[in-house]
JSON list of C-alpha atoms in Angstrom, two decimals:
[
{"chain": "A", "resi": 71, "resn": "UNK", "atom": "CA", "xyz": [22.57, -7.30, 16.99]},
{"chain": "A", "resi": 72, "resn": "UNK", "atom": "CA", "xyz": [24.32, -5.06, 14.61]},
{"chain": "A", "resi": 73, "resn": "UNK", "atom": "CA", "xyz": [21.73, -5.24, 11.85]},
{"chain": "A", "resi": 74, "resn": "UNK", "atom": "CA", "xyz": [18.88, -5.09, 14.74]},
{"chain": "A", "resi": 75, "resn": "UNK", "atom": "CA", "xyz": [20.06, -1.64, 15.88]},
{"chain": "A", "resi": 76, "resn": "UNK", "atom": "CA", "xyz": [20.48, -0.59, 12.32]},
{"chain": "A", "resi": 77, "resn": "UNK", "atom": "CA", "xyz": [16.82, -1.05, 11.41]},
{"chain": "A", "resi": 78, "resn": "UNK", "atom": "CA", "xyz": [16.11, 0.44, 14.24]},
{"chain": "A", "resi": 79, "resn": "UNK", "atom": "CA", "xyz": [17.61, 3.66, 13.85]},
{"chain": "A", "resi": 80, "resn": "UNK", "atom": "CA", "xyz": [16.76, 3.34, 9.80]},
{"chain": "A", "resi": 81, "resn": "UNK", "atom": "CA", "xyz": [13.00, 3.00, 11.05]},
{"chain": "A", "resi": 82, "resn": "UNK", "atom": "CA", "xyz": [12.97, 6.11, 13.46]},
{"chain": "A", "resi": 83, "resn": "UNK", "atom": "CA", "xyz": [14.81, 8.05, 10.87]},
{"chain": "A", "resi": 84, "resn": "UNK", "atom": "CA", "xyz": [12.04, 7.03, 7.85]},
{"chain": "A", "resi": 85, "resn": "UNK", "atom": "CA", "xyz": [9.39, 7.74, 10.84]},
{"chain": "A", "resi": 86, "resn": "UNK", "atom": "CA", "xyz": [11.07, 11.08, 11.45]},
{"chain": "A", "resi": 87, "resn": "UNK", "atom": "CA", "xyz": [11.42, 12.33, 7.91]},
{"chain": "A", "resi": 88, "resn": "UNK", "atom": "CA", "xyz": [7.62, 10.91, 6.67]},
{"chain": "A", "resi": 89, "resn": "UNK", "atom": "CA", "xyz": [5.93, 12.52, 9.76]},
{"chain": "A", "resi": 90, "resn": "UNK", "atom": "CA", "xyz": [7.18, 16.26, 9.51]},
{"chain": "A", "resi": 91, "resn": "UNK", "atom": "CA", "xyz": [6.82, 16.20, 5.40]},
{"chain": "A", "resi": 92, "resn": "UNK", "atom": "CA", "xyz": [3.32, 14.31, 5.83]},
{"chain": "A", "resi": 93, "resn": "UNK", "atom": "CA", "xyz": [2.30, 16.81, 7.98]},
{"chain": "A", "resi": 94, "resn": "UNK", "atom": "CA", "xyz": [2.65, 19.93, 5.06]},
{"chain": "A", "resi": 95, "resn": "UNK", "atom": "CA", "xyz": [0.81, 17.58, 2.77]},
{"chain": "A", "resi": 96, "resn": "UNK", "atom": "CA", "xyz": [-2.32, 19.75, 1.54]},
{"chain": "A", "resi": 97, "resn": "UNK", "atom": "CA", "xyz": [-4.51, 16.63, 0.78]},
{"chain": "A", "resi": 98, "resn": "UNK", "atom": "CA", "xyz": [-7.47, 16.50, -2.26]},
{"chain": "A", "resi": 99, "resn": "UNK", "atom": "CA", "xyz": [-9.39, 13.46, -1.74]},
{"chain": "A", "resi": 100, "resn": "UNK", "atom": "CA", "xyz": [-11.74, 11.67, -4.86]},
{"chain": "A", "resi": 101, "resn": "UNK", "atom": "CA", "xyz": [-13.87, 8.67, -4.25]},
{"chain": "A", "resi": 102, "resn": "UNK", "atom": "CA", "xyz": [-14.28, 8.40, -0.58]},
{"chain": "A", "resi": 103, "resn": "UNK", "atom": "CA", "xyz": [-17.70, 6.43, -1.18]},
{"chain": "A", "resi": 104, "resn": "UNK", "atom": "CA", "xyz": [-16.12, 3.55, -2.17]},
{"chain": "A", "resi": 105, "resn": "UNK", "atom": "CA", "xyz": [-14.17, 2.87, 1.11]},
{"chain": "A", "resi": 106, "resn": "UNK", "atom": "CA", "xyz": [-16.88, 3.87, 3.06]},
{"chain": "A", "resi": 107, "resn": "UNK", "atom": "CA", "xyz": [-19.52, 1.69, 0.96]},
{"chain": "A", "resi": 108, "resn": "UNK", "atom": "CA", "xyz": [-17.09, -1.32, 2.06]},
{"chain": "A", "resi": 109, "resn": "UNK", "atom": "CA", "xyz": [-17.23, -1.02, 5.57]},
{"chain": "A", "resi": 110, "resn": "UNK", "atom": "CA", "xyz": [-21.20, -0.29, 5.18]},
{"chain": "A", "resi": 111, "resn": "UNK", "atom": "CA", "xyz": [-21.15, -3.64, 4.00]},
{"chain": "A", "resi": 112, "resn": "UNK", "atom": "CA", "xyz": [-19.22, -5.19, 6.97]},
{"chain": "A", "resi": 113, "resn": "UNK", "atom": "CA", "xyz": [-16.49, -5.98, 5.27]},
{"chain": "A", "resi": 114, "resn": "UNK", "atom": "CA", "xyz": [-13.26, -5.29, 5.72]},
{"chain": "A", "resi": 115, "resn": "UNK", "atom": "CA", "xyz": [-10.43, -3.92, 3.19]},
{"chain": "A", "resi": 116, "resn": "UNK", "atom": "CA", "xyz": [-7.34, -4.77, 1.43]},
{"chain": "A", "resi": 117, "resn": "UNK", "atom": "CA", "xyz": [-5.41, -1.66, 0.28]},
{"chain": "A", "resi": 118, "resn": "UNK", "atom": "CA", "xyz": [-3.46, -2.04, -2.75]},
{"chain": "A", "resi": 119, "resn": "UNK", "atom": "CA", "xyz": [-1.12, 0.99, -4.58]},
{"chain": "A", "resi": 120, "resn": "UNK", "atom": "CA", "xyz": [1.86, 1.06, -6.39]},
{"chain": "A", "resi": 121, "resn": "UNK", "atom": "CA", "xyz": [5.39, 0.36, -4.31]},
{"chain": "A", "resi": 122, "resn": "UNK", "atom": "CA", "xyz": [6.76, 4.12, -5.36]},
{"chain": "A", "resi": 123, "resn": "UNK", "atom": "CA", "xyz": [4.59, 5.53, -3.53]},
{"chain": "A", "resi": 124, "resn": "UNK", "atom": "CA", "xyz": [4.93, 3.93, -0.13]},
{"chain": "A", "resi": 125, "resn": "UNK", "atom": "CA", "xyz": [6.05, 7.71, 1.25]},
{"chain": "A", "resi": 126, "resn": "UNK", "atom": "CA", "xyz": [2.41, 9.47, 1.12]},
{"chain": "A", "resi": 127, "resn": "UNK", "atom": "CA", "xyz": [0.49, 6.22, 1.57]},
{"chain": "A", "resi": 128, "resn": "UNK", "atom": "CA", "xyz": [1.86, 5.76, 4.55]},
{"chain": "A", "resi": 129, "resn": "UNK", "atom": "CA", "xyz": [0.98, 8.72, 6.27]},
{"chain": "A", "resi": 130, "resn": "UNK", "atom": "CA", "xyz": [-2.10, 8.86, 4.43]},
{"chain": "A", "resi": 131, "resn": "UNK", "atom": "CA", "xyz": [-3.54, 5.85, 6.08]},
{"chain": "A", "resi": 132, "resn": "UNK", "atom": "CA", "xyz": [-1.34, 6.13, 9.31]},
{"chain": "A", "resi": 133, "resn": "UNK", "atom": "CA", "xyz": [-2.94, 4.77, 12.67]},
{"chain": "A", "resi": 134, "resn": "UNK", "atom": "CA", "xyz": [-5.48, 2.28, 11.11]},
{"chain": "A", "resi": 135, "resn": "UNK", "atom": "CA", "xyz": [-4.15, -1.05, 12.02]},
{"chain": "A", "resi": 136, "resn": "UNK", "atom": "CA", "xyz": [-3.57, -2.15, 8.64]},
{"chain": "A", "resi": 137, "resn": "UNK", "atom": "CA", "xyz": [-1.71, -5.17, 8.04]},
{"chain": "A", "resi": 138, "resn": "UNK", "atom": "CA", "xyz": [1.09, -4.71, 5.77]},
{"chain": "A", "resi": 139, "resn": "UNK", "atom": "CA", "xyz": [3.64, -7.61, 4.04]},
{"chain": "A", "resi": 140, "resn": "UNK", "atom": "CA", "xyz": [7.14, -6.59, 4.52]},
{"chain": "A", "resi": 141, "resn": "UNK", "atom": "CA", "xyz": [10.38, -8.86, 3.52]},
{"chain": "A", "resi": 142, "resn": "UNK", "atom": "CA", "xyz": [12.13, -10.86, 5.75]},
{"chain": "A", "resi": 143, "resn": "UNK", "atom": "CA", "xyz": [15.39, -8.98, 5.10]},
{"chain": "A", "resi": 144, "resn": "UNK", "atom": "CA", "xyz": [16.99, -6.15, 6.29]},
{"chain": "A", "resi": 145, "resn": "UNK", "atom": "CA", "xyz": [15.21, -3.87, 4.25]},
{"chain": "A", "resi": 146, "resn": "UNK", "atom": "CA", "xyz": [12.22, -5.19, 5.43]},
{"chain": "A", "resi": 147, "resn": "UNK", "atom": "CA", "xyz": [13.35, -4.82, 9.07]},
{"chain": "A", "resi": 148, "resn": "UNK", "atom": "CA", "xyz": [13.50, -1.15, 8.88]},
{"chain": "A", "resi": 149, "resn": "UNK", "atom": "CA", "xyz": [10.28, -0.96, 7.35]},
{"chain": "A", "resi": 150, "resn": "UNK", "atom": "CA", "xyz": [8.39, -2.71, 9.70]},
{"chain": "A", "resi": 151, "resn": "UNK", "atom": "CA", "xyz": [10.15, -0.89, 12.57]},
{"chain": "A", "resi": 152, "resn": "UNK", "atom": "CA", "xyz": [8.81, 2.59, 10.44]},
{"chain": "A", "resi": 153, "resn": "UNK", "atom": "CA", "xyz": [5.06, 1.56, 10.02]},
{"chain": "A", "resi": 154, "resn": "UNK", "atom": "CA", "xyz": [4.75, 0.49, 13.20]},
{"chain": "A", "resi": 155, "resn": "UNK", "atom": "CA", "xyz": [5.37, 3.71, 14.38]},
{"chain": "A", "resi": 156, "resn": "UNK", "atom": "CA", "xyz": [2.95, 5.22, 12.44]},
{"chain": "A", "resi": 157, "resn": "UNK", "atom": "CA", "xyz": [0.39, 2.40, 13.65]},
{"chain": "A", "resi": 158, "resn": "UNK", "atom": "CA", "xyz": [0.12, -0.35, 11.12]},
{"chain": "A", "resi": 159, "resn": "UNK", "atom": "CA", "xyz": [0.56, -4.07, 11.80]},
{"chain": "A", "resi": 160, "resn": "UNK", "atom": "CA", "xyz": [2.86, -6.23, 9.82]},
{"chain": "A", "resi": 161, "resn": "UNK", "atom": "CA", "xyz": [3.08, -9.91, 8.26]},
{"chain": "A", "resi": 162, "resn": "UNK", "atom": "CA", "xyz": [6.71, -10.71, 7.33]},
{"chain": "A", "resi": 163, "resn": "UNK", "atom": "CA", "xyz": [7.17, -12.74, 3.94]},
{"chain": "A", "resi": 164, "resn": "UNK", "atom": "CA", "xyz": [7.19, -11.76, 0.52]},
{"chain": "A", "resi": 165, "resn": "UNK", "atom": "CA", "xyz": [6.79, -13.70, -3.21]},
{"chain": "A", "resi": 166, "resn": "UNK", "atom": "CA", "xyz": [10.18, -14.57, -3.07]},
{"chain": "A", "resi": 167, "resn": "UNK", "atom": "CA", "xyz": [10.34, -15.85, 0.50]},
{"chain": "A", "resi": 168, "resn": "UNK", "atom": "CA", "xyz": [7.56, -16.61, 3.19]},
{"chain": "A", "resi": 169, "resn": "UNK", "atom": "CA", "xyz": [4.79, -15.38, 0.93]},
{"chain": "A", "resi": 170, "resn": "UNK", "atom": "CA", "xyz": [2.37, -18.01, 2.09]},
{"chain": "A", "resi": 171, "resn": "UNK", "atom": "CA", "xyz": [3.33, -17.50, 5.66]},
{"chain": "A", "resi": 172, "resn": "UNK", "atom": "CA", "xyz": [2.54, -13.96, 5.45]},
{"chain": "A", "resi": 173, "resn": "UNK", "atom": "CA", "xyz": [-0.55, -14.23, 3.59]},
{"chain": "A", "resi": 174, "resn": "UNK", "atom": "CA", "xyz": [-2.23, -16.54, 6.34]},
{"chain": "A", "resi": 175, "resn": "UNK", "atom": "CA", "xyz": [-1.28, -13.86, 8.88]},
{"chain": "A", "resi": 176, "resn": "UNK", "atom": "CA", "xyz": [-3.07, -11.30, 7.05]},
{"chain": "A", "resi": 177, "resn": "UNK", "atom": "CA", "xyz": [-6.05, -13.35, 6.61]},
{"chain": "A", "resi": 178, "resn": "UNK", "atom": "CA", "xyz": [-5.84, -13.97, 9.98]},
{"chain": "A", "resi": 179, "resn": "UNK", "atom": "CA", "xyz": [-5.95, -10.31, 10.95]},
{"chain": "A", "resi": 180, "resn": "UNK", "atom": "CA", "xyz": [-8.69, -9.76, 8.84]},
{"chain": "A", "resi": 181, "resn": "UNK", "atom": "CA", "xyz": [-11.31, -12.20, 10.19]},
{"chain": "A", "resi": 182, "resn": "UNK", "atom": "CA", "xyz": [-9.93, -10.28, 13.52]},
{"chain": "A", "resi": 183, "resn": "UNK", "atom": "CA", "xyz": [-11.53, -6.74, 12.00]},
{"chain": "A", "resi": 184, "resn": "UNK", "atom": "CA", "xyz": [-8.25, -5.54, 10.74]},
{"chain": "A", "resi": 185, "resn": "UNK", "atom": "CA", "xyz": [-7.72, -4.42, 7.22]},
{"chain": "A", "resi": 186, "resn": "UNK", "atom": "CA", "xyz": [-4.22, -5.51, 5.08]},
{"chain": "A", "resi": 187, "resn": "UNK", "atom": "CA", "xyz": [-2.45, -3.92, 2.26]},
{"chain": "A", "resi": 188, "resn": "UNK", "atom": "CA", "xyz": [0.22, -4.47, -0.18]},
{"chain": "A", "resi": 189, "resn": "UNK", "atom": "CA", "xyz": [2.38, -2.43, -2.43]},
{"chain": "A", "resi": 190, "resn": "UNK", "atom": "CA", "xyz": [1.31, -4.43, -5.11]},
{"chain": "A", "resi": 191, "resn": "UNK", "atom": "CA", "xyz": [4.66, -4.50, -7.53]},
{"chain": "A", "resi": 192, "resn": "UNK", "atom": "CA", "xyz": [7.08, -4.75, -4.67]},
{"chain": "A", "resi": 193, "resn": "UNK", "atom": "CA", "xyz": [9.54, -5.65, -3.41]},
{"chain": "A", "resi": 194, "resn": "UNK", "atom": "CA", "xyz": [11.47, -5.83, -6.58]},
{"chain": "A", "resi": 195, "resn": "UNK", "atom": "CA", "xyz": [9.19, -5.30, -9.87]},
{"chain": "A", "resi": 196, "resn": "UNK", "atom": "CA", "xyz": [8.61, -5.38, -11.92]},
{"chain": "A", "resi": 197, "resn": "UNK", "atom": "CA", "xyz": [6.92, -1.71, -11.74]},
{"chain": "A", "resi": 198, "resn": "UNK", "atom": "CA", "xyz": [3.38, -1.49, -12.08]},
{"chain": "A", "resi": 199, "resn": "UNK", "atom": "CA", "xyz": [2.78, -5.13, -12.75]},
{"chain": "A", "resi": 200, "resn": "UNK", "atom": "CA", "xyz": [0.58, -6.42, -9.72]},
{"chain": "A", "resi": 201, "resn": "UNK", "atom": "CA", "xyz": [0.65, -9.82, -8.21]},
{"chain": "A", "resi": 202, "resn": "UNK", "atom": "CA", "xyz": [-1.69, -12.32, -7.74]},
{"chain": "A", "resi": 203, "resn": "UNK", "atom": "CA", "xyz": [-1.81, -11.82, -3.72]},
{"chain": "A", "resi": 204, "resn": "UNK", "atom": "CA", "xyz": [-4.31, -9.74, -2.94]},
{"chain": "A", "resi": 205, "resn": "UNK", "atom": "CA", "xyz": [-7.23, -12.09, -5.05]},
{"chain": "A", "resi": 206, "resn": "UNK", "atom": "CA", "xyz": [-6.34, -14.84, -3.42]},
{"chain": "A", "resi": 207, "resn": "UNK", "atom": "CA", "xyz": [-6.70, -13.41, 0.55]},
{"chain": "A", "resi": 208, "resn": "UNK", "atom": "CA", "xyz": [-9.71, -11.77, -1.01]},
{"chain": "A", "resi": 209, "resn": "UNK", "atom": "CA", "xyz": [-11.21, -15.09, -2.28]},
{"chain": "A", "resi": 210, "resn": "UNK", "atom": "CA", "xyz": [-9.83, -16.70, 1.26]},
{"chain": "A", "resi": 211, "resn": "UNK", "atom": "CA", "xyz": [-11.68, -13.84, 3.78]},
{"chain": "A", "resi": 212, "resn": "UNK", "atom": "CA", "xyz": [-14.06, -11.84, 1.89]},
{"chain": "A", "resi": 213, "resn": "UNK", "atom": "CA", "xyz": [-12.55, -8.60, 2.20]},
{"chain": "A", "resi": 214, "resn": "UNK", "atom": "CA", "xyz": [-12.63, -6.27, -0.64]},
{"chain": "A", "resi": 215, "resn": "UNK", "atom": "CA", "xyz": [-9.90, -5.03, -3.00]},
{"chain": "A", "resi": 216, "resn": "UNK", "atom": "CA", "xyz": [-9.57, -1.41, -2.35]},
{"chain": "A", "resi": 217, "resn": "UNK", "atom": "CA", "xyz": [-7.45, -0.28, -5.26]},
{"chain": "A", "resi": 218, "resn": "UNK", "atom": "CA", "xyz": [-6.26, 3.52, -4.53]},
{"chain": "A", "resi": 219, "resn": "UNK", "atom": "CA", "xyz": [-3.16, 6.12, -6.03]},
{"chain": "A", "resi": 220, "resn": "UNK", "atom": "CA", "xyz": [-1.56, 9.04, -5.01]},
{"chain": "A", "resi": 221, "resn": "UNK", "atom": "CA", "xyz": [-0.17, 11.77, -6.64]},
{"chain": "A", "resi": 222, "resn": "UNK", "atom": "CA", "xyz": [2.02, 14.48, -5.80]},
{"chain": "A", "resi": 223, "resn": "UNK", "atom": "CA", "xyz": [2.34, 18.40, -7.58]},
{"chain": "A", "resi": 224, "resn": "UNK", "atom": "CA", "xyz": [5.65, 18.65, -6.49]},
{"chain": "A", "resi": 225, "resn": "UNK", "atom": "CA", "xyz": [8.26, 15.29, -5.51]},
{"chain": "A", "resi": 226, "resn": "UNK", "atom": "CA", "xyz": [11.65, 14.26, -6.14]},
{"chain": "A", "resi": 227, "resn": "UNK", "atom": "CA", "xyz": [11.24, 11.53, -8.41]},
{"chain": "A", "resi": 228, "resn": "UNK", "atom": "CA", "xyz": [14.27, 8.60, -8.04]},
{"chain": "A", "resi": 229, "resn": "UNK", "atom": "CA", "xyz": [15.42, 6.83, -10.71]},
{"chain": "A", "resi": 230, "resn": "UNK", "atom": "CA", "xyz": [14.97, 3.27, -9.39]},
{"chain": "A", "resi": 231, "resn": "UNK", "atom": "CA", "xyz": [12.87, 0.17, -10.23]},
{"chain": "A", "resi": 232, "resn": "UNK", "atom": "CA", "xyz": [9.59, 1.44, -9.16]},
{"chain": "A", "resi": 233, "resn": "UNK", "atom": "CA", "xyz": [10.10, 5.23, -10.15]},
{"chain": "A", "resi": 234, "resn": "UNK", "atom": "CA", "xyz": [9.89, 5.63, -6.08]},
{"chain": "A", "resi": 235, "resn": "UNK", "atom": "CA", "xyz": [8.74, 9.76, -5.55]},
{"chain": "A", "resi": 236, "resn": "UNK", "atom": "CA", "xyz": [9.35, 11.60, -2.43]},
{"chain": "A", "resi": 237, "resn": "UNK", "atom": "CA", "xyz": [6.73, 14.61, -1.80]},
{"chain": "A", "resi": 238, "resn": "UNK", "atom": "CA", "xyz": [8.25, 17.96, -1.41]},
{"chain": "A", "resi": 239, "resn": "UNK", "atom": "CA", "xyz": [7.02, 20.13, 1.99]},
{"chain": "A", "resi": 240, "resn": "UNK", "atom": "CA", "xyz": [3.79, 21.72, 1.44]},
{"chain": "A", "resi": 241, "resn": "UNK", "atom": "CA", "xyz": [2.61, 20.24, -1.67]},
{"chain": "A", "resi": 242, "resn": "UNK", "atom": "CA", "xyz": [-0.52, 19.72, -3.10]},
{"chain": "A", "resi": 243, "resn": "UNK", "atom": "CA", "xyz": [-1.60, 15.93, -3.15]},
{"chain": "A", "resi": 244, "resn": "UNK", "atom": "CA", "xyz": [-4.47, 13.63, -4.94]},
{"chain": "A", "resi": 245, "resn": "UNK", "atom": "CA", "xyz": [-5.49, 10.55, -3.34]},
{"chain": "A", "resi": 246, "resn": "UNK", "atom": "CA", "xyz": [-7.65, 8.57, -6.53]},
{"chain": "A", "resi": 247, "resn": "UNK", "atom": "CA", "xyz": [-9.88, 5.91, -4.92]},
{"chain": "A", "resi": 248, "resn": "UNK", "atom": "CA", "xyz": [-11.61, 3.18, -7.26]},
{"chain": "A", "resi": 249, "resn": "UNK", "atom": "CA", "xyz": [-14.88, 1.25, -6.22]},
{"chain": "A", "resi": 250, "resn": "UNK", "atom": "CA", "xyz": [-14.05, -1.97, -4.20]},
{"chain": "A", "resi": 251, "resn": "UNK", "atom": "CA", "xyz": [-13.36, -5.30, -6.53]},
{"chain": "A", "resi": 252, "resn": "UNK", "atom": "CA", "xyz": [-15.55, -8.39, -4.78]},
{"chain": "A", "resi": 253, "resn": "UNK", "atom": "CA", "xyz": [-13.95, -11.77, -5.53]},
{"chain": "A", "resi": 254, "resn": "UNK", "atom": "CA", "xyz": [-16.49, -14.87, -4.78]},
{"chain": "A", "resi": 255, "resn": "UNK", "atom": "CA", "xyz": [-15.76, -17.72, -2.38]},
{"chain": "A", "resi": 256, "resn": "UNK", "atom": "CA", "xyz": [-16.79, -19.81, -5.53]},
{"chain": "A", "resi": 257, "resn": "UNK", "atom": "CA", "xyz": [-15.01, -18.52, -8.46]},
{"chain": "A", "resi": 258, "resn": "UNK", "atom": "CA", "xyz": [-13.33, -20.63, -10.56]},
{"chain": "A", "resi": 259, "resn": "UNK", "atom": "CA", "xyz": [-9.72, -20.14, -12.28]},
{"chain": "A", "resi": 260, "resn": "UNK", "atom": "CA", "xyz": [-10.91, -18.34, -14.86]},
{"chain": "A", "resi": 261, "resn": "UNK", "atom": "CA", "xyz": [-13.27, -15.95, -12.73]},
{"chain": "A", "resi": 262, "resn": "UNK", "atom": "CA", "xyz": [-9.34, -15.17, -10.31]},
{"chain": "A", "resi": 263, "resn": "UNK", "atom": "CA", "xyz": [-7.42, -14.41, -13.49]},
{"chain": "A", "resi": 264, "resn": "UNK", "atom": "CA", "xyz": [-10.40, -11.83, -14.72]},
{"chain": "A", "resi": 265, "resn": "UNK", "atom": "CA", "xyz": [-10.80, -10.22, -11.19]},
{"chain": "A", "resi": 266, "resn": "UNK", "atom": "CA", "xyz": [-6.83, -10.10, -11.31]},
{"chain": "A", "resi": 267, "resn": "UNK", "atom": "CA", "xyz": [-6.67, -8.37, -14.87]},
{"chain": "A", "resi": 268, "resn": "UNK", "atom": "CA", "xyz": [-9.62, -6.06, -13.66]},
{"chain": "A", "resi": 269, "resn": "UNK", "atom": "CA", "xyz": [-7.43, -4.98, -10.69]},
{"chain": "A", "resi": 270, "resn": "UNK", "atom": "CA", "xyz": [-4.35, -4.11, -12.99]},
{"chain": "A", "resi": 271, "resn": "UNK", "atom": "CA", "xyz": [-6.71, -2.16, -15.14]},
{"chain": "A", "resi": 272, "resn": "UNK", "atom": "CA", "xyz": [-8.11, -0.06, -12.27]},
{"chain": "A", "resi": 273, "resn": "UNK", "atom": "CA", "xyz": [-4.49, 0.60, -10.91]},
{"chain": "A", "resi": 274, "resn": "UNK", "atom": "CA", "xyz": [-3.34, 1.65, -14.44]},
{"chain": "A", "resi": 275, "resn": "UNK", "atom": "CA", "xyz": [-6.32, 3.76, -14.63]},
{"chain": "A", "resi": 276, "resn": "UNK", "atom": "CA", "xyz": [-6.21, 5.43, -11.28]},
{"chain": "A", "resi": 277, "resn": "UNK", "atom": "CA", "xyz": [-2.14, 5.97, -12.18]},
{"chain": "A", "resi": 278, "resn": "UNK", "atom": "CA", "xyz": [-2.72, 7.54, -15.83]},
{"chain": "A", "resi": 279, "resn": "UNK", "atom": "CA", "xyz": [-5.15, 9.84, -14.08]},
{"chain": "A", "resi": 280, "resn": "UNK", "atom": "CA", "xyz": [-3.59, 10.64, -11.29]},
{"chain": "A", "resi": 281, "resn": "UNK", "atom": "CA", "xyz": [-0.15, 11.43, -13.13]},
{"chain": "A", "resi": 282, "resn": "UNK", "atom": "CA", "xyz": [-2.13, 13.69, -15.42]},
{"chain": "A", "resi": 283, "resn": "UNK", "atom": "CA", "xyz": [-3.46, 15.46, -12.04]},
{"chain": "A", "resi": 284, "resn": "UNK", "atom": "CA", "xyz": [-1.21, 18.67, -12.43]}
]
């Protein structure tokens, strides 16, 4: 009960804190096509960034119905009870523990019209190397990999595992959006493990280009 009322309070206060500072966020947007092209298609989407920057992501995206992993600790707890709030779905689980529980839900959710994301190097590293998740609910659904970064003028940068940044009021913000990565209901071993390098490449790309922003 204790722990309950902790995330809880943790979640309302992360809710509180990303809402009024998301709000001052003056936003510069590249690639919007590529989203866009996906749902042309009538497909849907699976979001993937890099965990440290979880803060602007979320309220980029806010009040989509994405479907997002969290743990199944504490940690993960408070998270869920933040992006509720700001209108995502979640799937509990994570590589270490109810990964394949997780994915099914997600897969689930997609064949329902929802879209799912993951912050690909999370929960615990190691930073900006991305697991093999999202492929595999691609190759199981359909969906697209939607590989996207953010970058912020002005953030306090932490020095933690995943370099985690937290924008400053008012700054200026550039949300890098790369053309959707299709994996085949067919594809072999091989085929996974080249869409899987192509999506670390993209997310390295849209990072080194987005860090070079300001």
């Amino acid at each position: 009960m204790k722990d309950r009322l902790k995330a809880w309070l943790i979640g309302w206060a992360g809710f509180f804190v990303i809402h009024i500072v998301g709000c001052t966020l003056r936003w510069e947007s590249v690639g919007e096509s590529h989203l866009e092209n996906i749902y042309k298609s009538g497909n849907r989407a699976i979001f993937v960034f890099w965990h440290g920057r979880i803060i602007p992501a979320t309220y980029c995206w806010r009040n989509r119905g994405i479907v997002v992993m969290t743990s199944m600790n504490r940690d993960g707890e408070a998270i869920a009870q933040c992006i509720q709030r700001f209108g995502y779905g979640v799937a509990r689980g994570s590589s270490s523990r109810g990964g394949f529980r997780a994915l099914a839900e997600m897969a689930r959710q997609i064949r329902q019209g929802h879209d799912a994301a993951f912050t690909i190097d999370g929960q615990r590293g190691p930073r900006y190397v991305e697991k093999q998740g999202p492929v595999l609910l691609a190759l199981k659904t359909g969906a697209a990999i939607f590989c996207f970064h953010i970058s912020m003028r002005h953030k306090i940068q932490l020095k933690s595992w995943d370099e985690f940044q937290i924008p400053l009021p008012f700054t200026k913000a550039v949300l890098l959006q790369a053309a959707p990565i299709w994996v085949p209901p067919d594809a072999s071993d091989a085929h996974l493990r080249d869409l899987h390098q192509e999506m670390q490449a993209t997310l390295d790309k849209l990072r080194n280009e987005g860090d070079s922003w300001w």
